[in-house]
């Protein structure tokens, strides 16, 4: 029980790191004689790792000698933006390291543990993450980003009314929940119809972010996109997946990837090549159908508003058919004001 208490402190510390970008969230706790001496975490991409941050909190580095460190992820073994943490722990005399999980990144993956053991440090691997770094782990296990499909719909399964204009379905609580969902994504993608009808900002509006999600849109011809649309502002990086190249120079924060035959599989592969670990698909109806048909939906988040839009409204998913049913786990259902939130993960 005492061991789990120390590990939980490390997990709670890890969650404070909200700017780690493609690096994992990591927390570390230094314990000696059943006393917590220091707590650290990885604050931001490119800055010191959790283990080094914890060492920095000690009143004197000599306190690390013969201490135990609880860390949520295997200490790194390579020189990247920071020196190897595993070697530093050996240098300061840490006697035991309790690790939540081994690092799935092949640059580390067991090498950090090997360094610790080679220096006579006792290593205990818990094989536990307590929900940390879901997309990070998925990326290295499957070599592609974790894909979340999110949409809001009426009670009769419509995402828009009959008119070609944006239909606001959900109330404040659900809209705020969407912002929290976006905070944990690295790319947010919409289709051309949603781009032209809704003119979305695709930004996180609950506070500033060091690394805001990259906004993305699938379009036929980037030259046909209205340069006054919100995606052309300077509030966040923007990627276009276009069938044709731009004929004029794009703003510095805009990048166009060209492929005459973009498919969900091709988009996801391009994102994987760019090191993207999480993708949020936000519409529209045809794009959602394409991702579902390609069996590229891992998580599903649906908001149901207590209203009816009628038979002429746009269905939530319309387009390609599935060759067979795709199963999901028992959903989690909650109320957000008057709206219903349904979330589930693919089996």
mmCIF file of N, CA, C and O in Angstrom, residues 89-160:
data_model
loop_
_atom_site.group_PDB
_atom_site.id
_atom_site.type_symbol
_atom_site.label_atom_id
_atom_site.label_comp_id
_atom_site.label_asym_id
_atom_site.label_seq_id
_atom_site.Cartn_x
_atom_site.Cartn_y
_atom_site.Cartn_z
ATOM 1 N N UNK A 89 21.002 8.996 -12.644
ATOM 2 C CA UNK A 89 20.544 8.335 -11.416
ATOM 3 C C UNK A 89 21.652 7.474 -10.823
ATOM 4 O O UNK A 89 21.801 7.400 -9.593
ATOM 5 N N UNK A 90 22.424 6.825 -11.700
ATOM 6 C CA UNK A 90 23.561 6.025 -11.219
ATOM 7 C C UNK A 90 24.634 6.922 -10.601
ATOM 8 O O UNK A 90 25.213 6.590 -9.553
ATOM 9 N N UNK A 91 24.880 8.070 -11.217
ATOM 10 C CA UNK A 91 25.926 8.984 -10.737
ATOM 11 C C UNK A 91 25.636 9.503 -9.329
ATOM 12 O O UNK A 91 26.558 9.662 -8.519
ATOM 13 N N UNK A 92 24.365 9.774 -9.035
ATOM 14 C CA UNK A 92 24.033 10.383 -7.736
ATOM 15 C C UNK A 92 23.805 9.333 -6.653
ATOM 16 O O UNK A 92 23.550 9.675 -5.498
ATOM 17 N N UNK A 93 23.851 8.050 -7.009
ATOM 18 C CA UNK A 93 23.772 7.000 -6.005
ATOM 19 C C UNK A 93 22.393 6.501 -5.652
ATOM 20 O O UNK A 93 22.196 5.910 -4.578
ATOM 21 N N UNK A 94 21.401 6.716 -6.519
ATOM 22 C CA UNK A 94 20.082 6.133 -6.287
ATOM 23 C C UNK A 94 20.234 4.613 -6.171
ATOM 24 O O UNK A 94 20.908 3.985 -6.997
ATOM 25 N N UNK A 95 19.632 4.015 -5.143
ATOM 26 C CA UNK A 95 19.820 2.579 -4.896
ATOM 27 C C UNK A 95 18.752 1.714 -5.552
ATOM 28 O O UNK A 95 19.017 0.562 -5.917
ATOM 29 N N UNK A 96 17.544 2.264 -5.702
ATOM 30 C CA UNK A 96 16.429 1.477 -6.240
ATOM 31 C C UNK A 96 15.543 2.390 -7.077
ATOM 32 O O UNK A 96 15.306 3.554 -6.702
ATOM 33 N N UNK A 97 15.041 1.848 -8.197
ATOM 34 C CA UNK A 97 14.120 2.596 -9.052
ATOM 35 C C UNK A 97 12.891 1.729 -9.302
ATOM 36 O O UNK A 97 13.005 0.609 -9.807
ATOM 37 N N UNK A 98 11.731 2.256 -8.939
ATOM 38 C CA UNK A 98 10.456 1.582 -9.185
ATOM 39 C C UNK A 98 9.813 2.268 -10.381
ATOM 40 O O UNK A 98 9.510 3.467 -10.336
ATOM 41 N N UNK A 99 9.623 1.507 -11.465
ATOM 42 C CA UNK A 99 9.196 2.070 -12.746
ATOM 43 C C UNK A 99 7.777 1.626 -13.078
ATOM 44 O O UNK A 99 7.445 0.436 -12.972
ATOM 45 N N UNK A 100 6.954 2.571 -13.480
ATOM 46 C CA UNK A 100 5.582 2.239 -13.855
ATOM 47 C C UNK A 100 5.512 1.352 -15.078
ATOM 48 O O UNK A 100 4.877 0.301 -15.066
ATOM 49 N N UNK A 101 6.167 1.765 -16.156
ATOM 50 C CA UNK A 101 6.164 0.982 -17.395
ATOM 51 C C UNK A 101 7.464 1.190 -18.146
ATOM 52 O O UNK A 101 8.118 2.234 -18.026
ATOM 53 N N UNK A 102 7.845 0.202 -18.930
ATOM 54 C CA UNK A 102 8.980 0.371 -19.832
ATOM 55 C C UNK A 102 8.572 1.307 -20.956
ATOM 56 O O UNK A 102 7.389 1.409 -21.298
ATOM 57 N N UNK A 103 9.527 1.990 -21.542
ATOM 58 C CA UNK A 103 9.248 2.970 -22.584
ATOM 59 C C UNK A 103 9.082 2.253 -23.922
ATOM 60 O O UNK A 103 9.988 1.542 -24.369
ATOM 61 N N UNK A 104 7.925 2.425 -24.600
ATOM 62 C CA UNK A 104 7.735 1.769 -25.894
ATOM 63 C C UNK A 104 8.541 2.383 -27.025
ATOM 64 O O UNK A 104 8.660 1.790 -28.100
ATOM 65 N N UNK A 105 9.107 3.569 -26.798
ATOM 66 C CA UNK A 105 9.946 4.210 -27.809
ATOM 67 C C UNK A 105 11.205 3.365 -28.017
ATOM 68 O O UNK A 105 11.961 3.145 -27.066
ATOM 69 N N UNK A 106 11.474 2.886 -29.237
ATOM 70 C CA UNK A 106 12.633 2.020 -29.469
ATOM 71 C C UNK A 106 13.971 2.664 -29.133
ATOM 72 O O UNK A 106 14.961 1.961 -28.931
ATOM 73 N N UNK A 107 14.023 3.998 -29.045
ATOM 74 C CA UNK A 107 15.260 4.661 -28.635
ATOM 75 C C UNK A 107 15.626 4.314 -27.186
ATOM 76 O O UNK A 107 16.784 4.352 -26.788
ATOM 77 N N UNK A 108 14.613 3.969 -26.399
ATOM 78 C CA UNK A 108 14.825 3.659 -24.986
ATOM 79 C C UNK A 108 14.559 2.175 -24.739
ATOM 80 O O UNK A 108 15.464 1.402 -24.452
ATOM 81 N N UNK A 109 13.291 1.803 -24.818
ATOM 82 C CA UNK A 109 12.778 0.432 -24.701
ATOM 83 C C UNK A 109 13.737 -0.595 -24.095
ATOM 84 O O UNK A 109 14.356 -1.383 -24.786
ATOM 85 N N UNK A 110 13.876 -0.568 -22.788
ATOM 86 C CA UNK A 110 14.701 -1.536 -22.074
ATOM 87 C C UNK A 110 16.125 -1.091 -21.853
ATOM 88 O O UNK A 110 16.812 -1.601 -20.941
ATOM 89 N N UNK A 111 16.592 -0.145 -22.643
ATOM 90 C CA UNK A 111 17.989 0.292 -22.526
ATOM 91 C C UNK A 111 18.227 1.060 -21.230
ATOM 92 O O UNK A 111 19.291 0.959 -20.614
ATOM 93 N N UNK A 112 17.230 1.871 -20.814
ATOM 94 C CA UNK A 112 17.375 2.604 -19.567
ATOM 95 C C UNK A 112 17.434 1.664 -18.373
ATOM 96 O O UNK A 112 18.251 1.844 -17.463
ATOM 97 N N UNK A 113 16.576 0.655 -18.386
ATOM 98 C CA UNK A 113 16.582 -0.343 -17.314
ATOM 99 C C UNK A 113 17.919 -1.079 -17.282
ATOM 100 O O UNK A 113 18.484 -1.324 -16.204
ATOM 101 N N UNK A 114 18.446 -1.397 -18.458
ATOM 102 C CA UNK A 114 19.727 -2.108 -18.537
ATOM 103 C C UNK A 114 20.858 -1.278 -17.939
ATOM 104 O O UNK A 114 21.734 -1.809 -17.230
ATOM 105 N N UNK A 115 20.865 0.025 -18.183
ATOM 106 C CA UNK A 115 21.895 0.902 -17.623
ATOM 107 C C UNK A 115 21.810 0.918 -16.102
ATOM 108 O O UNK A 115 22.818 0.809 -15.395
ATOM 109 N N UNK A 116 20.591 1.036 -15.584
ATOM 110 C CA UNK A 116 20.411 1.058 -14.135
ATOM 111 C C UNK A 116 20.943 -0.223 -13.503
ATOM 112 O O UNK A 116 21.700 -0.180 -12.523
ATOM 113 N N UNK A 117 20.546 -1.356 -14.059
ATOM 114 C CA UNK A 117 20.976 -2.641 -13.493
ATOM 115 C C UNK A 117 22.478 -2.858 -13.639
ATOM 116 O O UNK A 117 23.109 -3.441 -12.753
ATOM 117 N N UNK A 118 23.038 -2.358 -14.730
ATOM 118 C CA UNK A 118 24.485 -2.495 -14.931
ATOM 119 C C UNK A 118 25.275 -1.735 -13.870
ATOM 120 O O UNK A 118 26.432 -2.080 -13.579
ATOM 121 N N UNK A 119 24.649 -0.713 -13.285
ATOM 122 C CA UNK A 119 25.295 0.072 -12.228
ATOM 123 C C UNK A 119 24.880 -0.401 -10.837
ATOM 124 O O UNK A 119 25.104 0.304 -9.839
ATOM 125 N N UNK A 120 24.286 -1.575 -10.770
ATOM 126 C CA UNK A 120 23.940 -2.152 -9.477
ATOM 127 C C UNK A 120 22.691 -1.598 -8.834
ATOM 128 O O UNK A 120 22.444 -1.825 -7.639
ATOM 129 N N UNK A 121 21.888 -0.883 -9.589
ATOM 130 C CA UNK A 121 20.646 -0.315 -9.055
ATOM 131 C C UNK A 121 19.538 -1.370 -9.141
ATOM 132 O O UNK A 121 19.332 -1.987 -10.185
ATOM 133 N N UNK A 122 18.796 -1.553 -8.061
ATOM 134 C CA UNK A 122 17.657 -2.469 -8.071
ATOM 135 C C UNK A 122 16.522 -1.827 -8.862
ATOM 136 O O UNK A 122 16.161 -0.671 -8.624
ATOM 137 N N UNK A 123 15.969 -2.582 -9.794
ATOM 138 C CA UNK A 123 14.882 -2.074 -10.635
ATOM 139 C C UNK A 123 13.660 -2.958 -10.452
ATOM 140 O O UNK A 123 13.737 -4.181 -10.603
ATOM 141 N N UNK A 124 12.532 -2.347 -10.134
ATOM 142 C CA UNK A 124 11.258 -3.053 -10.040
ATOM 143 C C UNK A 124 10.300 -2.438 -11.058
ATOM 144 O O UNK A 124 10.071 -1.212 -11.046
ATOM 145 N N UNK A 125 9.776 -3.271 -11.932
ATOM 146 C CA UNK A 125 8.870 -2.801 -12.993
ATOM 147 C C UNK A 125 7.441 -3.173 -12.626
ATOM 148 O O UNK A 125 7.105 -4.349 -12.505
ATOM 149 N N UNK A 126 6.589 -2.157 -12.454
ATOM 150 C CA UNK A 126 5.215 -2.392 -12.034
ATOM 151 C C UNK A 126 4.317 -2.828 -13.181
ATOM 152 O O UNK A 126 3.321 -3.518 -12.972
ATOM 153 N N UNK A 127 4.646 -2.398 -14.396
ATOM 154 C CA UNK A 127 3.760 -2.681 -15.526
ATOM 155 C C UNK A 127 2.430 -1.965 -15.399
ATOM 156 O O UNK A 127 1.378 -2.492 -15.766
ATOM 157 N N UNK A 128 2.457 -0.735 -14.892
ATOM 158 C CA UNK A 128 1.239 0.031 -14.616
ATOM 159 C C UNK A 128 1.418 1.467 -15.080
ATOM 160 O O UNK A 128 2.472 2.070 -14.890
ATOM 161 N N UNK A 129 0.367 2.024 -15.723
ATOM 162 C CA UNK A 129 0.432 3.411 -16.187
ATOM 163 C C UNK A 129 -0.620 4.294 -15.532
ATOM 164 O O UNK A 129 -0.508 5.510 -15.574
ATOM 165 N N UNK A 130 -1.673 3.688 -14.955
ATOM 166 C CA UNK A 130 -2.787 4.437 -14.367
ATOM 167 C C UNK A 130 -3.347 5.477 -15.339
ATOM 168 O O UNK A 130 -3.691 6.592 -14.959
ATOM 169 N N UNK A 131 -3.408 5.089 -16.603
ATOM 170 C CA UNK A 131 -4.032 5.941 -17.617
ATOM 171 C C UNK A 131 -3.147 6.998 -18.236
ATOM 172 O O UNK A 131 -3.612 7.778 -19.083
ATOM 173 N N UNK A 132 -1.876 7.035 -17.891
ATOM 174 C CA UNK A 132 -0.976 8.035 -18.477
ATOM 175 C C UNK A 132 -0.588 7.665 -19.908
ATOM 176 O O UNK A 132 -0.443 6.492 -20.243
ATOM 177 N N UNK A 133 -0.416 8.672 -20.757
ATOM 178 C CA UNK A 133 0.231 8.539 -22.069
ATOM 179 C C UNK A 133 -0.425 7.490 -22.972
ATOM 180 O O UNK A 133 0.260 6.683 -23.610
ATOM 181 N N UNK A 134 -1.736 7.526 -23.043
ATOM 182 C CA UNK A 134 -2.463 6.546 -23.855
ATOM 183 C C UNK A 134 -2.074 6.668 -25.328
ATOM 184 O O UNK A 134 -1.761 5.672 -25.992
ATOM 185 N N UNK A 135 -2.078 7.882 -25.866
ATOM 186 C CA UNK A 135 -1.743 8.076 -27.279
ATOM 187 C C UNK A 135 -0.262 7.785 -27.547
ATOM 188 O O UNK A 135 0.083 7.217 -28.590
ATOM 189 N N UNK A 136 0.604 8.180 -26.635
ATOM 190 C CA UNK A 136 2.045 7.918 -26.769
ATOM 191 C C UNK A 136 2.291 6.417 -26.875
ATOM 192 O O UNK A 136 3.016 5.949 -27.762
ATOM 193 N N UNK A 137 1.703 5.641 -25.975
ATOM 194 C CA UNK A 137 1.870 4.188 -26.011
ATOM 195 C C UNK A 137 1.279 3.589 -27.285
ATOM 196 O O UNK A 137 1.886 2.714 -27.912
ATOM 197 N N UNK A 138 0.104 4.086 -27.671
ATOM 198 C CA UNK A 138 -0.552 3.556 -28.867
ATOM 199 C C UNK A 138 0.308 3.781 -30.111
ATOM 200 O O UNK A 138 0.445 2.907 -30.963
ATOM 201 N N UNK A 139 0.904 4.970 -30.192
ATOM 202 C CA UNK A 139 1.708 5.324 -31.365
ATOM 203 C C UNK A 139 2.858 4.339 -31.551
ATOM 204 O O UNK A 139 3.121 3.875 -32.665
ATOM 205 N N UNK A 140 3.568 4.027 -30.486
ATOM 206 C CA UNK A 140 4.720 3.133 -30.614
ATOM 207 C C UNK A 140 4.319 1.663 -30.709
ATOM 208 O O UNK A 140 5.070 0.854 -31.259
ATOM 209 N N UNK A 141 3.136 1.333 -30.236
ATOM 210 C CA UNK A 141 2.665 -0.051 -30.355
ATOM 211 C C UNK A 141 2.100 -0.349 -31.749
ATOM 212 O O UNK A 141 2.232 -1.464 -32.256
ATOM 213 N N UNK A 142 1.481 0.677 -32.374
ATOM 214 C CA UNK A 142 0.786 0.470 -33.648
ATOM 215 C C UNK A 142 1.374 1.271 -34.809
ATOM 216 O O UNK A 142 0.885 1.169 -35.942
ATOM 217 N N UNK A 143 2.392 2.076 -34.547
ATOM 218 C CA UNK A 143 3.048 2.890 -35.569
ATOM 219 C C UNK A 143 2.083 3.828 -36.298
ATOM 220 O O UNK A 143 2.221 4.123 -37.486
ATOM 221 N N UNK A 144 1.109 4.308 -35.584
ATOM 222 C CA UNK A 144 0.201 5.320 -36.134
ATOM 223 C C UNK A 144 -0.470 6.057 -34.982
ATOM 224 O O UNK A 144 -0.486 5.580 -33.844
ATOM 225 N N UNK A 145 -1.043 7.241 -35.251
ATOM 226 C CA UNK A 145 -1.707 7.979 -34.177
ATOM 227 C C UNK A 145 -2.988 7.304 -33.703
ATOM 228 O O UNK A 145 -3.658 6.593 -34.468
ATOM 229 N N UNK A 146 -3.333 7.535 -32.458
ATOM 230 C CA UNK A 146 -4.624 7.137 -31.912
ATOM 231 C C UNK A 146 -5.670 8.079 -32.495
ATOM 232 O O UNK A 146 -5.541 9.299 -32.411
ATOM 233 N N UNK A 147 -6.724 7.516 -33.089
ATOM 234 C CA UNK A 147 -7.745 8.321 -33.775
ATOM 235 C C UNK A 147 -9.019 8.364 -32.935
ATOM 236 O O UNK A 147 -9.595 7.321 -32.600
ATOM 237 N N UNK A 148 -9.443 9.581 -32.603
ATOM 238 C CA UNK A 148 -10.704 9.795 -31.892
ATOM 239 C C UNK A 148 -11.687 10.466 -32.840
ATOM 240 O O UNK A 148 -11.353 11.467 -33.470
ATOM 241 N N UNK A 149 -12.885 9.913 -32.943
ATOM 242 C CA UNK A 149 -13.954 10.514 -33.749
ATOM 243 C C UNK A 149 -14.951 11.150 -32.794
ATOM 244 O O UNK A 149 -15.447 10.505 -31.867
ATOM 245 N N UNK A 150 -15.229 12.422 -33.014
ATOM 246 C CA UNK A 150 -16.140 13.155 -32.130
ATOM 247 C C UNK A 150 -17.176 13.903 -32.963
ATOM 248 O O UNK A 150 -16.845 14.528 -33.982
ATOM 249 N N UNK A 151 -18.427 13.798 -32.545
ATOM 250 C CA UNK A 151 -19.454 14.622 -33.179
ATOM 251 C C UNK A 151 -20.611 14.851 -32.223
ATOM 252 O O UNK A 151 -20.800 14.114 -31.246
ATOM 253 N N UNK A 152 -21.383 15.890 -32.496
ATOM 254 C CA UNK A 152 -22.609 16.181 -31.759
ATOM 255 C C UNK A 152 -23.789 15.942 -32.696
ATOM 256 O O UNK A 152 -23.725 16.269 -33.881
ATOM 257 N N UNK A 153 -24.853 15.366 -32.169
ATOM 258 C CA UNK A 153 -26.007 15.062 -33.009
ATOM 259 C C UNK A 153 -27.304 15.265 -32.228
ATOM 260 O O UNK A 153 -27.320 15.334 -30.994
ATOM 261 N N UNK A 154 -28.386 15.351 -32.976
ATOM 262 C CA UNK A 154 -29.714 15.456 -32.391
ATOM 263 C C UNK A 154 -30.208 14.072 -31.972
ATOM 264 O O UNK A 154 -29.560 13.053 -32.233
ATOM 265 N N UNK A 155 -31.361 14.022 -31.341
ATOM 266 C CA UNK A 155 -31.933 12.745 -30.930
ATOM 267 C C UNK A 155 -32.237 11.839 -32.108
ATOM 268 O O UNK A 155 -32.238 10.604 -31.974
ATOM 269 N N UNK A 156 -32.462 12.437 -33.287
ATOM 270 C CA UNK A 156 -32.719 11.625 -34.489
ATOM 271 C C UNK A 156 -31.470 11.469 -35.353
ATOM 272 O O UNK A 156 -31.543 11.194 -36.548
ATOM 273 N N UNK A 157 -30.286 11.638 -34.739
ATOM 274 C CA UNK A 157 -29.035 11.296 -35.405
ATOM 275 C C UNK A 157 -28.563 12.256 -36.468
ATOM 276 O O UNK A 157 -27.809 11.873 -37.368
ATOM 277 N N UNK A 158 -28.929 13.542 -36.356
ATOM 278 C CA UNK A 158 -28.522 14.539 -37.350
ATOM 279 C C UNK A 158 -27.492 15.485 -36.756
ATOM 280 O O UNK A 158 -27.570 15.860 -35.585
ATOM 281 N N UNK A 159 -26.523 15.906 -37.581
ATOM 282 C CA UNK A 159 -25.504 16.843 -37.112
ATOM 283 C C UNK A 159 -25.729 18.255 -37.641
ATOM 284 O O UNK A 159 -25.113 19.206 -37.165
ATOM 285 N N UNK A 160 -26.611 18.401 -38.614
ATOM 286 C CA UNK A 160 -26.954 19.703 -39.172
ATOM 287 C C UNK A 160 -28.388 19.692 -39.652
ATOM 288 O O UNK A 160 -28.922 18.633 -40.033
#
